[in-house]
Every structure is written in structure tokens, then in C-alpha cells.
XYZ file of C-alpha atoms in Angstrom:
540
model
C 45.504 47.358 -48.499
C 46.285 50.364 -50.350
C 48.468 49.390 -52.873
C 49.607 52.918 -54.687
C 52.034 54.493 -52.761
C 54.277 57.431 -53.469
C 56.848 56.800 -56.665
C 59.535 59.126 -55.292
C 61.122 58.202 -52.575
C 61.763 60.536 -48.989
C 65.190 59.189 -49.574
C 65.761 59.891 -52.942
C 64.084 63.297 -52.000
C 65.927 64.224 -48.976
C 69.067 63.479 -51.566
C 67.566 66.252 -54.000
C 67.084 68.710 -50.964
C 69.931 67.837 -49.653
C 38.037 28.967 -80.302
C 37.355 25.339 -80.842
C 36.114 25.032 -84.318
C 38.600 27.100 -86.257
C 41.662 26.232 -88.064
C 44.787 24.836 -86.468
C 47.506 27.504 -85.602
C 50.668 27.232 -86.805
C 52.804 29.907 -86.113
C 55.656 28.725 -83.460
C 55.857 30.855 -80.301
C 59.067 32.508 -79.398
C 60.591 30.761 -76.439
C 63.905 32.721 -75.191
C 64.234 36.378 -75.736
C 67.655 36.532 -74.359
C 69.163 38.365 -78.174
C 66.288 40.726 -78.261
C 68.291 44.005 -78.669
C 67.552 46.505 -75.876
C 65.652 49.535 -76.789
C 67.794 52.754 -76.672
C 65.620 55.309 -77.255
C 62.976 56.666 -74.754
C 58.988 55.606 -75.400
C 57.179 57.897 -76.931
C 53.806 58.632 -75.403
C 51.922 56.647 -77.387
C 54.149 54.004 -76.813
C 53.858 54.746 -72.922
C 49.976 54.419 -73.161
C 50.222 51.023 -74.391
C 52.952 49.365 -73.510
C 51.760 46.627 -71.909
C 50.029 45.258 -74.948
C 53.162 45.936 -77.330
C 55.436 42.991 -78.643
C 59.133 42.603 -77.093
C 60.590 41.648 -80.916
C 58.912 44.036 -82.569
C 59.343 46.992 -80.406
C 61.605 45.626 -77.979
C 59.189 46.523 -75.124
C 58.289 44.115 -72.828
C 55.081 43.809 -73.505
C 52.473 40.877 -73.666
C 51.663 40.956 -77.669
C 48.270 41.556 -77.134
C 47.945 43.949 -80.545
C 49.573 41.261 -81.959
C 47.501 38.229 -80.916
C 44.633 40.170 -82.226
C 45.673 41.367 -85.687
C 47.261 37.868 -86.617
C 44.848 35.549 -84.192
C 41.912 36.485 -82.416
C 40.204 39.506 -84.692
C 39.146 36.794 -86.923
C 37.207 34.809 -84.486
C 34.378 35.043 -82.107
C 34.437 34.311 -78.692
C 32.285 33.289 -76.091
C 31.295 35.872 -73.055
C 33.091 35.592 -69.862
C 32.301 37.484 -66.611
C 35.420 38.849 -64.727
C 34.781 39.568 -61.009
C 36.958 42.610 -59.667
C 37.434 41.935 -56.059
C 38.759 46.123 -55.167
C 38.201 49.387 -54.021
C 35.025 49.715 -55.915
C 34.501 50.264 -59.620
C 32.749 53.796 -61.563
C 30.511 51.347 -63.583
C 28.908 54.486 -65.460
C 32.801 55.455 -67.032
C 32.543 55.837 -70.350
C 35.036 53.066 -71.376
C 33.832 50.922 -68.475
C 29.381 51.093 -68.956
C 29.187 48.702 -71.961
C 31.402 46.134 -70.416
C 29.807 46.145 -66.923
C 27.850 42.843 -65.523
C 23.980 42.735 -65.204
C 22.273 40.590 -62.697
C 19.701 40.242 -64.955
C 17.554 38.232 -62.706
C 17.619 41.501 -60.124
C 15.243 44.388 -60.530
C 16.965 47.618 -59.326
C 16.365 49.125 -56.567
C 13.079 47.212 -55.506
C 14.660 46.476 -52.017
C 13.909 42.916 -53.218
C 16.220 40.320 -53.387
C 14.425 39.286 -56.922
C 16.990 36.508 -57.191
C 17.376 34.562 -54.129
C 20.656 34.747 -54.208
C 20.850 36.160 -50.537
C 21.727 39.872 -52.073
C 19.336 42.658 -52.478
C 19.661 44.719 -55.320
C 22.909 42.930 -56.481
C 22.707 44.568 -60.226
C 26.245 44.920 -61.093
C 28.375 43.150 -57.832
C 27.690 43.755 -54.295
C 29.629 46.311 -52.001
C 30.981 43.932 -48.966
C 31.979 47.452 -46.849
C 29.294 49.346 -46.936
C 29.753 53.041 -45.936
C 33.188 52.288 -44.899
C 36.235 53.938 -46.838
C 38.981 54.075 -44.095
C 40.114 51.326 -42.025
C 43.571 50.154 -39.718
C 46.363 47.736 -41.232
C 46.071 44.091 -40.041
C 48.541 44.899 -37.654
C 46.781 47.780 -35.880
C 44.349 45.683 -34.916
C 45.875 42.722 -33.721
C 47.735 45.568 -31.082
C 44.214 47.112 -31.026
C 43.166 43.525 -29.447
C 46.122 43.634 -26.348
C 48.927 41.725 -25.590
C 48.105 37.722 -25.783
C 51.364 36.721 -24.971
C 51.869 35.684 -28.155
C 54.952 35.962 -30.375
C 52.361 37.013 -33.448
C 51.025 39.911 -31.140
C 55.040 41.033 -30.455
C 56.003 41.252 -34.150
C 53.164 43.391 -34.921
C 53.839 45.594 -31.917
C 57.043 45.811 -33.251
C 56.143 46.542 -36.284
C 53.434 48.715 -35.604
C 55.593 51.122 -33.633
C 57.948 51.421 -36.843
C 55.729 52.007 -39.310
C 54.038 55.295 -36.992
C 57.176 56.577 -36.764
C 57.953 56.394 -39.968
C 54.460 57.304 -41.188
C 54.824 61.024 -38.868
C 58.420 61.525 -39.771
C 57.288 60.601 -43.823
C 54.559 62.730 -44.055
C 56.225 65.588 -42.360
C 58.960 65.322 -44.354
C 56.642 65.377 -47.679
C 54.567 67.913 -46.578
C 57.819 70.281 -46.110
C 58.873 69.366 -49.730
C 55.714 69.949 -51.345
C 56.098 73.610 -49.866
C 59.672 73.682 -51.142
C 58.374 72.257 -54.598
C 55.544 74.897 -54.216
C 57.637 77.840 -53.913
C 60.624 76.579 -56.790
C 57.646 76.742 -59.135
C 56.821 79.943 -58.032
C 60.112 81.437 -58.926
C 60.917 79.604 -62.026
C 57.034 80.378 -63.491
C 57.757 84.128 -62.945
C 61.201 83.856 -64.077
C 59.917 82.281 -67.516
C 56.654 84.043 -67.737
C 54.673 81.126 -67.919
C 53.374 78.641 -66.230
C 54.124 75.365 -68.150
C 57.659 74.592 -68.655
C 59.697 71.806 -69.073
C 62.891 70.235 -67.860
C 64.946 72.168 -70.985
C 63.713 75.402 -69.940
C 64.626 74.854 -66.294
C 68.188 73.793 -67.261
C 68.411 76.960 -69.746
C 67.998 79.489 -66.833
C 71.247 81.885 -66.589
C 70.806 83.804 -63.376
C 72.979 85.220 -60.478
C 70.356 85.198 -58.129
C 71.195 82.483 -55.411
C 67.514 81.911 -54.726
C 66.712 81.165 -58.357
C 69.708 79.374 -58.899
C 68.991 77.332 -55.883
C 65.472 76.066 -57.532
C 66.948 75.642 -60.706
C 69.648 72.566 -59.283
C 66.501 71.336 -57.190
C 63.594 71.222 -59.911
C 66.197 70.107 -62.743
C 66.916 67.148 -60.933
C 62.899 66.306 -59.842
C 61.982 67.270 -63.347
C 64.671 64.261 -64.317
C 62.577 61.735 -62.645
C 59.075 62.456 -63.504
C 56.650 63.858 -66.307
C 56.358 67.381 -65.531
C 56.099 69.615 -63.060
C 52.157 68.431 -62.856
C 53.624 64.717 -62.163
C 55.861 66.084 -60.167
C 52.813 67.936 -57.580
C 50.545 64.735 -57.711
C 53.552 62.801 -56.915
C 54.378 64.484 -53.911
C 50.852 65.105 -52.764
C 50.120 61.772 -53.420
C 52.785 61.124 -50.597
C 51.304 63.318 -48.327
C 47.931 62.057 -48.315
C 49.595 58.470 -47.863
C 51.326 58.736 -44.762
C 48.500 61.406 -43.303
C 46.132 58.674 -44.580
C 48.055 56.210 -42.441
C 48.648 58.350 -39.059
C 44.598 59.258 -39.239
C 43.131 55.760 -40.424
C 45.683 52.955 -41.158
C 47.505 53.019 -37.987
C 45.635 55.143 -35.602
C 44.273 52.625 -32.282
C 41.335 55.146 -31.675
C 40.076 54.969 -35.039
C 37.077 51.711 -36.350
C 36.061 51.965 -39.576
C 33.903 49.091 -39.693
C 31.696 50.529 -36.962
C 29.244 52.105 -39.695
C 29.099 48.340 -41.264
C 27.375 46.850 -38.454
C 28.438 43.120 -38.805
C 30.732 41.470 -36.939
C 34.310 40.798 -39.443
C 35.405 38.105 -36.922
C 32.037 36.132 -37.696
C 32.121 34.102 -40.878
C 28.368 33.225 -40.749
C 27.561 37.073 -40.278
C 26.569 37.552 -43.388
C 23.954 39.637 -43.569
C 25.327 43.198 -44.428
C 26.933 44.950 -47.152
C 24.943 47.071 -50.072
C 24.775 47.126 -53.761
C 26.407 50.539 -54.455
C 29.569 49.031 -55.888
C 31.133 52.361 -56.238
C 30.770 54.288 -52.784
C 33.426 56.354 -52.461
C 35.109 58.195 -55.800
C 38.455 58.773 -54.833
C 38.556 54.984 -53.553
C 36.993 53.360 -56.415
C 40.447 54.434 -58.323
C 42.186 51.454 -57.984
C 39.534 49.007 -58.838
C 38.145 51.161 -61.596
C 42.209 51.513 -63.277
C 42.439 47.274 -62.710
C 38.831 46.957 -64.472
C 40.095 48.711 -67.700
C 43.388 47.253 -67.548
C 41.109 44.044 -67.650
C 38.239 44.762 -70.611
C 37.753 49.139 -71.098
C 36.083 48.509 -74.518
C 38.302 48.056 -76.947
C 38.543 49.714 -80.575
C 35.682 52.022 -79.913
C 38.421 55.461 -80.125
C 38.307 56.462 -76.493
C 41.095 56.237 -73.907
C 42.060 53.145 -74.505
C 41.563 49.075 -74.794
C 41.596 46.403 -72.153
C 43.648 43.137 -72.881
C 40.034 41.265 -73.058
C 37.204 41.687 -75.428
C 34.203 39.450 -74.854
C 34.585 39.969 -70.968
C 31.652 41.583 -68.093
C 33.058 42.959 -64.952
C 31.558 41.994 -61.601
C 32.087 44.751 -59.431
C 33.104 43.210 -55.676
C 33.900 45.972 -53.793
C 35.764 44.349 -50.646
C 39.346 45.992 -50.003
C 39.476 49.867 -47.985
C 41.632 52.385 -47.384
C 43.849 50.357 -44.942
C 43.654 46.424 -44.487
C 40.659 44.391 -45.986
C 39.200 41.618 -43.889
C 39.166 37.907 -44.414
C 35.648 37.717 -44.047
C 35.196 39.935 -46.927
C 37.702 39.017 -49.173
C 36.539 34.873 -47.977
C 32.938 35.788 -48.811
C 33.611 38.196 -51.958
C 35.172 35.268 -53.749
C 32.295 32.963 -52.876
C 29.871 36.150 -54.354
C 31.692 36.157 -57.379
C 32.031 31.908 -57.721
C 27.939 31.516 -57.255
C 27.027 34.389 -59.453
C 28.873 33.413 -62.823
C 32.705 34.540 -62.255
C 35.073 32.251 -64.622
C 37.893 34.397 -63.761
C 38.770 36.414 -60.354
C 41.436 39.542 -59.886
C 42.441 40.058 -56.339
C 44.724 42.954 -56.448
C 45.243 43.575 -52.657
C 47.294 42.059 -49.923
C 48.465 42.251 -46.603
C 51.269 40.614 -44.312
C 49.022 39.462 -41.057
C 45.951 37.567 -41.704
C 44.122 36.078 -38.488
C 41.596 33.838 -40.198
C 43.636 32.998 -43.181
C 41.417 29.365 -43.281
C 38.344 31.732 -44.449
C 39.920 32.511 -47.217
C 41.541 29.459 -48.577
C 38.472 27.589 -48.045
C 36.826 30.261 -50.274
C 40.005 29.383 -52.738
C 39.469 25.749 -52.632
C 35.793 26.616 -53.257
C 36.707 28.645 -56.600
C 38.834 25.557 -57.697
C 35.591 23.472 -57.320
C 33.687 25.274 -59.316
C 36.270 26.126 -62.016
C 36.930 29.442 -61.585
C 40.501 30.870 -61.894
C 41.879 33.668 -59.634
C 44.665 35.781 -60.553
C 46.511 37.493 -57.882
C 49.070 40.703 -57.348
C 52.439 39.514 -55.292
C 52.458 42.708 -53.186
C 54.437 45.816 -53.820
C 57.572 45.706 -51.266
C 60.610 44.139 -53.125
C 60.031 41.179 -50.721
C 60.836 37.296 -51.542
C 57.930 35.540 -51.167
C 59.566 32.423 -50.418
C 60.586 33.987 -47.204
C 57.816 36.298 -46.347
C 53.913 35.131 -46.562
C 51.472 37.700 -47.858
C 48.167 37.315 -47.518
C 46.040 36.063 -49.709
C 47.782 33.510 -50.945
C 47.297 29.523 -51.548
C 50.310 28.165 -49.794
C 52.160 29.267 -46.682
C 55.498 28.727 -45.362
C 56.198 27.292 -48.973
C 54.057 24.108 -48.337
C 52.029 22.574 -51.299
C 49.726 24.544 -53.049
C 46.256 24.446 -51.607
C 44.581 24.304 -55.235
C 45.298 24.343 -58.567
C 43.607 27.648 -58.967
C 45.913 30.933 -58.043
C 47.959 32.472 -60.209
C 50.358 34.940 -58.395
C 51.659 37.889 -60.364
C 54.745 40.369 -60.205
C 55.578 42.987 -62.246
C 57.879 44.319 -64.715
C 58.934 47.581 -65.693
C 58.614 48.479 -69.201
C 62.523 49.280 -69.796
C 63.735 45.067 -71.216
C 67.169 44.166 -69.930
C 69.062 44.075 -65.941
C 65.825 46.405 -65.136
C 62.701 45.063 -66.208
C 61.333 43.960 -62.853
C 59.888 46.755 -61.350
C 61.470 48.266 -58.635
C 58.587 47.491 -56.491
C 58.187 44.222 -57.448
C 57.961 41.542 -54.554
C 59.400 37.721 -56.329
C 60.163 34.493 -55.345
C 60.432 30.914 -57.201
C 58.175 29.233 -55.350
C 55.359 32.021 -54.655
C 55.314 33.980 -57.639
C 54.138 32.161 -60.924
C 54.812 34.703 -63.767
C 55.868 38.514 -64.500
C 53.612 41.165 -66.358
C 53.612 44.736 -67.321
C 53.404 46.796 -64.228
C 54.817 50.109 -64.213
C 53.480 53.085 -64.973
C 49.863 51.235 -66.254
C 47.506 54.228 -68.437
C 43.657 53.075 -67.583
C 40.419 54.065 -66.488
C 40.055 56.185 -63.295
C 36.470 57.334 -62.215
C 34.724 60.147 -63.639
C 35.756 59.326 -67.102
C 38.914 60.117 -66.612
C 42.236 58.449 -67.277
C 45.749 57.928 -65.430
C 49.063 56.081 -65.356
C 49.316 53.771 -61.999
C 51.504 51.321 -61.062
C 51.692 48.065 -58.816
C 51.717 44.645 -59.042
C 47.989 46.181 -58.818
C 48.210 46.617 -62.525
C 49.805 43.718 -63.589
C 47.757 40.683 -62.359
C 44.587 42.113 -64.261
C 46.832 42.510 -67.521
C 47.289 38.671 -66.668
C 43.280 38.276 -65.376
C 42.951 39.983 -69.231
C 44.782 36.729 -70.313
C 43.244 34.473 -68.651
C 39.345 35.826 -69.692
C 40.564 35.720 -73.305
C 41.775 31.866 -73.323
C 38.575 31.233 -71.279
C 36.651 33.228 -73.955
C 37.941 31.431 -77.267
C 38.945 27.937 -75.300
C 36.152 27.334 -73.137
C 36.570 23.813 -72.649
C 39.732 24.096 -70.924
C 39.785 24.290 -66.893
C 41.022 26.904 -64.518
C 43.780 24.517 -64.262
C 44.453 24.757 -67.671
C 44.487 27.923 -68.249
C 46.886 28.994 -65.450
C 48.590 26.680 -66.997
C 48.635 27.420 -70.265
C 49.782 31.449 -68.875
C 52.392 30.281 -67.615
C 54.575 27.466 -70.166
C 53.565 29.770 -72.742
C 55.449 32.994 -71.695
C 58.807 34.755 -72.537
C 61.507 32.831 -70.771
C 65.207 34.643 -70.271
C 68.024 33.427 -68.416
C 69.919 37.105 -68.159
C 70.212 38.569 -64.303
C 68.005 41.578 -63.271
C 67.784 43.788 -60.352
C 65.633 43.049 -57.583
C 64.061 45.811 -55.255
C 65.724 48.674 -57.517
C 69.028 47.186 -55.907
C 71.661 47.194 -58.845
C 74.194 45.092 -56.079
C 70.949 42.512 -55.328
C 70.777 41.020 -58.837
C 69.046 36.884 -59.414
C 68.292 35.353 -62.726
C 65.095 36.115 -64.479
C 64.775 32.743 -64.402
C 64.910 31.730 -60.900
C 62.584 34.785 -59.229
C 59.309 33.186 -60.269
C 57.858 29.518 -60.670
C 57.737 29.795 -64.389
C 60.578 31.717 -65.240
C 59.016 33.850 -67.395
C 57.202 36.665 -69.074
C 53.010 36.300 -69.588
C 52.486 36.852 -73.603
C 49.267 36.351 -74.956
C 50.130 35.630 -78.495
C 51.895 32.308 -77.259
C 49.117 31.538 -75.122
C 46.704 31.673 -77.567
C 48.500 29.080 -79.669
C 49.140 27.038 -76.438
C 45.522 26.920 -75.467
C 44.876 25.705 -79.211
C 47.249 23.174 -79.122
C 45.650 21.997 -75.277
C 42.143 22.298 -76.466
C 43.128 19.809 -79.440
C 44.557 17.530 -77.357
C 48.208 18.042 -79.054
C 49.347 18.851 -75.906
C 48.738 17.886 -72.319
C 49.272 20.151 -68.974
């Protein structure tokens, strides 16, 4: 599923217009942050670049003390290589921050049309691409109405649901396209009013002017420019909404449209395997998402360009599997498996969807991970929902039964501002589903093309955990997938002080009661955890 989705929303808009051999560790982790002072001032933009990897006692940011765990722990040590797969959109292997940390099937010659390994891929250099040609496809939901009325109450929710969501979609995207015009147009005026171009919010508030028009784009911009980065943010933002909900009227949730036509399998086969190509980036524009989670995982760190991934010591697999619209079990059952045979130690899955019709595929394909030792780290979804009360798919227990396997390490996400609002508006939570928090809002990583943006999601902050998880696996190899979810998860930031759920200052929980662990991924404490495990100082 498409996880970014427009940061402003039409209501908030329609307001405005209206290591096993070195020495023992001794440093003691920090275990309750609850007296860290709050940080008053705004983050710079080097701050904002890195947040995630900052220290929440040093610059109360709550970050996961990844600069930290290096300088005092890990730059003195060398670990062992681990291969990440990146189940996404697709992944720009040749970025420059991206092309000396990409996997190599060294055992495949490229682009022989020979499947030099046996491994039932041809030409499987970096990952394999499990879509094809396909970029565009319906949600879950459009194609369980797509299928007709069974009777069934499953088939009457989505119905439901799928009748919403169009409506919303056409009166969404109408709506943003009118604002963009309006946004358009206030530039316009204010730019020739200024005699330049580039401006920022100060020089929009210091406009004196008796001309109604003027003054009317003046209150309007003043109070966008409040909420975003510039009048530049400000365009992509809206546009960004605009392609969204067009995106769903034309693909997601349009009955005459199949975007797995040009595939040629059959998704409601398991054993049809036989399709699928080795171009693991396809499609630029898609290849966004998974090529901003593959930095956040390992872009190459201290080599003075963009910037560093949590993990050093790491390959990406590139497993391109998820669309424009809803990914398929099949794919997503069969991209894990790809990843499992071919050397994966750790798995990001940052996708997910709320109907799943063969969700078996998939956890058998879970359950095969945990066999083989291979940890998957997963995003909680993006719609301020409690997962104790709502499945979303993938997951590795529904209807809050026991976990299927020891294996899956759900992630939400938290905003980068510590205190009542550090979970991210977005954020979905829940005690029993979620298992830890990580930096998630407004994420600065690779994009394709060499190029470099902020994104946000719970997206973003299961591969800052994934990052984790490849670095304990790198310098602790020894310890199991098990283990090392967890060792991510005792080892965190605990805090027992109420925040706001779904950006809902009246809907406020405990920070310690919205996820299984209560608390914060850090890497610095994991790193000393993992030593302690590894020693056998400590059992999990």
C-alpha cells in the first residue's frame, strides 16, 4: 500500500481557506527518561537531518543514540557482514549513497538469461522484482467488490468501505486540486509584491498593503507558511495530495482498472511461481519509498555525502513486491521466502493493508523466516488506529491471539518533538500489536536519482529499527532472531508520562501502555544488552 500520504490535512486546509571477543561493556543504560527536560527551542536543520540518530539526554531529541553507540561503542570494533532484504516499492541500486552497500548474487552472471544459480531466478543480481511491469494496482478492498457479492459479511464491509473511501477520494482530490490553484495564485501576488521569488514566512507577515486581494493571500500563506518549510514544501505538499487521491480514483479504487494483467501469473495461485524479473528498480517515481527505507537502513556512512544509515556492515537485497495500491499475499508470502533462501538475516516490510484474503500465505512464509533465523521488522500502518482492535495485514497474530513466531517485530513511530507529542500523529499503537516506538517523522534519506528528501511513516521508522537489528546481528552474531528482537525491545527508553494519540490532544494513553514494550528503540542500550546476552550475563 502506499504509505506517504499528504501531511496537511483537507481539514486543516479547508480551515485556512475558510562483537564477541572484545572487552566487557560497562557503561549502564539509561532506563526511564521521564526528567529529561523538554527541548524548547526549534531543531536546527542539521539537527532535522539527523534526528533520528541523536541522543534524548544529550540533545533532548528523541532519538535512538546511534552517533553515540558509535563514537563510545561500535567505531572501535569490526563487525561481521549482514544482508538486509528490503521488501518495497523498488530500490535505485546505482544512488550514490546506496551502490557500495547494494547485494551481489555473486553466483549470477548478469544478464545471461541464465539462471546461473539454480535458485529458480534468472538474473537475480541484486533482489528480484516480484511485479514485473506493474506500478499501479486496486486496494485489497477493490478487489474483493471487484470479485461480487458472496454473501458474505467480509464482502459487505468492504463494499461499505469501498464506497467511502471513492467519495472521499473525488471530493479530496477536488478539493486539493482547487487549493493548489489558490496556493498558485497567493504566490503569484506575494512574489510580485516582494520582487522575488523566494521568501519566507517573515516577509509574508511584514507585508503592509490596502489591497484586499493581497491582504487576502497574506492571512492565507502566513498561516500555510506556519505549518511547513517553505513555500517549496508547501507546493510538493499539496501536489503530493493531488496525485494521491487522483492516484486512488484512476488505480487504487477504480473496478475497471487490473494492474496485474501485464504480470501474467495468477496472484490467487501460490504455486504460480514462475514470473517476476530482475529489474529491482522499474519504475522511478515508485522506487521512492523503498529507496528512502534502504538508506534509512545502511546509505554508507561517514563517506561526506547526504547522509548515514543506522547500519554499517549491512548489503541490501532489493525485493521489489509492494505497488501503487495494495500488494498481494502471494508476493509479499513468496518475497520473504526470496529473501530467507538467498542470505537475508534481517527483513523490513514497510507496507500494509487492512483486508488480506490469503493471510495463511504469508504467515507460513513468517513461520518459515523464524526457521531459518531470520528476523523481520515491520511498520504498524499509518492511520492512528489501535491495533489491538483493528488487524492490519501483515502481521503475526490476529484478533490478539498468540503470536505465530518469535520473529516480527512491529514498529510505530514517534515524532521528533519529546514530551505529550512524541508519537506521531500518524502513528497506529496498541499494547499487544505494536512492540516498540522509533523515529518517524519527517525521516531525511535517499530518494532515486541521487537525490535526497524528508518522508515520513511508520515507513521510516521500522528500517531505523531493521538498522538496529542488522547492527546487533553484525557485532553479536551468535544471538537468534529471537534474541535480537528481544534484545530491541528490554533495552529501549521506557517513560510512564501520557501522550497524544492520533494528533488528538483529548485522546491521550500512557507511553507505557500503547506498545508491548513500553518503550523507545535506542541502540546504545542495545548494544550493551546484546553484550551482556551474548556472554551469557543475561538470559531473554
Amino acid at each position: 500500500m502506499r504509505i506517504v500520504k499528504p501531511i496537511l490535512s483537507t481539514a486543516s486546509m479547508a480551515l485556512i481557506l475558510a562483537a564477541c571477543g572484545s572487552p566487557k561493556l560497562v557503561s549502564t543504560p539509561i532506563e526511564n527518561i521521564d526528567n529529561t527536560p523538554l527541548k524548547v527551542t526549534e531543531l536546527t536543520d542539521t539537527e532535522m537531518k539527523h534526528w533520528g540518530h541523536l541522543d534524548l539526554v544529550q540533545d533532548t531529541i528523541p532519538g535512538m543514540s546511534v552517533e553515540k553507540a558509535y563514537n563510545e561503542i561500535l567505531n572501535a570494533r569490526k563487525g561481521q557482514p549482514v544482508i538486509v532484504g528490503v521488501i518495497d516499492s523498488g530500490v535505485d541500486i546505482n544512488h550514490e549513497d546506496l551502490k557500495d552497500v547494494i547485494w551481489i548474487n555473486k553466483d549470477e552472471v548478469p544478464n545471461n538469461g541464465i539462471d546461473d544459480d539454480k535458485n529458480g531466478y534468472i538474473d537475480d543480481v541484486h533482489g528480484w522484482n516480484f511485479l514485473g511491469e506493474a506500478v499501479d494496482e486496486n486496494l485489497e478492498l477493490t478487489r474483493i467488490v471487484k470479485k461480487g457479492d458472496d454473501g458474505s459479511a467480509a464482502y459487505q464491509k468492504a463494499k461499505a468501505e469501498f464506497d467511502k473511501k471513492k467519495q472521499e477520494a473525488s471530493q479530496n482530490a477536488q478539493r486539493y486540486e482547487q487549493i493548489y490553484q489558490v496556493v498558485l495564485d497567493a504566490d503569484e501576488a506575494i512574489a510580485k509584491h516582494l520582487g522575488k521569488k523566494e521568501y519566507t514566512k517573515e516577509d509574508v507577515n511584514a507585508i503592509e498593503t490596502d489591497d484586499q486581494a493581497l491582504l487576502q493571500a497574506k492571512g492565507m500563506m502566513s498561516q500555510f507558511l506556519s505549518r511547513t518549510d517553505g513555500v517549496a514544501d508547501l507546493k510538493d505538499q499539496i501536489k503530493g495530495g493531488v496525485d494521491y487521491y487522483t492516484d486512488q480514483l484512476k488505480y487504487n479504487l477504480n473496478l475497471d482498472f487490473d494492474g496485474r494483467a501485464v504480470v501474467g501469473d495468477n496472484p490467487y495461485d501460490i504455486n504460480d511461481t514462475d514470473y517476476g524479473n530482475g529489474d529491482v528498480i522499474t519504475d522511478s517515481e515508485l522506487a521512492k519509498h523503498g529507496t528512502h527505507v534502504a538508506g534509512i537502513i545502511a546509505a554508507t556512512r561517514n563517506n561526506n555525502i547526504g547522509m548515514d544509515g543506522v547500519a554499517q556492515n549491512v548489503e541490501i537485497m532489493a525485493v521489489r513486491a509492494v505497488p501503487n495500491g495494495d500488494e498481494y499475499d502471494k508476493d509479499i508470502a513468496l518475497a520473504i521466502r526470496y529473501a530467507v533462501d538467498n542470505g537475508a538475516k534481517v527483513i523490513n516490510t514497510s507496507f500494509g493493508k487492512y483486508y488480506s484474503p490469503n493471510p495463511e500465505w504469508v504467515w507460513d512464509a513468517i513461520k518459515y523466516a523464524a526457521e531459518k533465523d531470520v528476523l523481520i521488522v515491520n511498520a504498524a500502518g499509518n492511520e492512528g488506529e489501535d491495533l489491538d482492535k483493528t488487524n492490519v495485514y501483515p502481521n503475526d497474530a490476529k484478533d490478539n491471539s498468540p503470536e505465530i513466531a518469535d520473529n516480527f517485530l512491529t514498529v510505530g513511530a514517534l515524532h521528533y518533538k519529546y514530551g505529550p507529542e512524541m508519537i506521531a500523529t500518524f502513528s497506529n499503537y496498541g499494547e499487544v500489536n505494536v512492540d516498540v516506538f522509533a523515529p518517524g517523522t519527517k525521516i531525511w534519506a535517499t530518494t532515486p536519482e541521487n537525490t535526497y528528501e524528508y518522508l515520513q511513516g511508520t515507513s521510516m521508522a521500522a528500517p531505523a529499527v531493521a538498522g538496529v537489528a542488522a547492527t546487533i546481528r553484525s557485532y553479536y552474531p551468535k544471538l537468534s532472531a529471537a534474541q535480537v528482537k528481544q534484545v530491541i525491545m528490554n533495552s529501549g527508553l521506557a517513560a510512564k508520562s501520557n501522550v497524544i494519540l492520533g494528533g488528538n490532544p483529548a485522546d491521550k494513553e500512557s507511553f507505557a501502555t500503547i506498545s508491548k514494550s513500553g518503550k523507545m528503540v535506542n541502540l546504545y542500550n542495545a548494544i550493551i544488552l546484546a553484550d551482556k546476552v551474548s556472554r551469557g550475563e543475561i538470559n531473554l
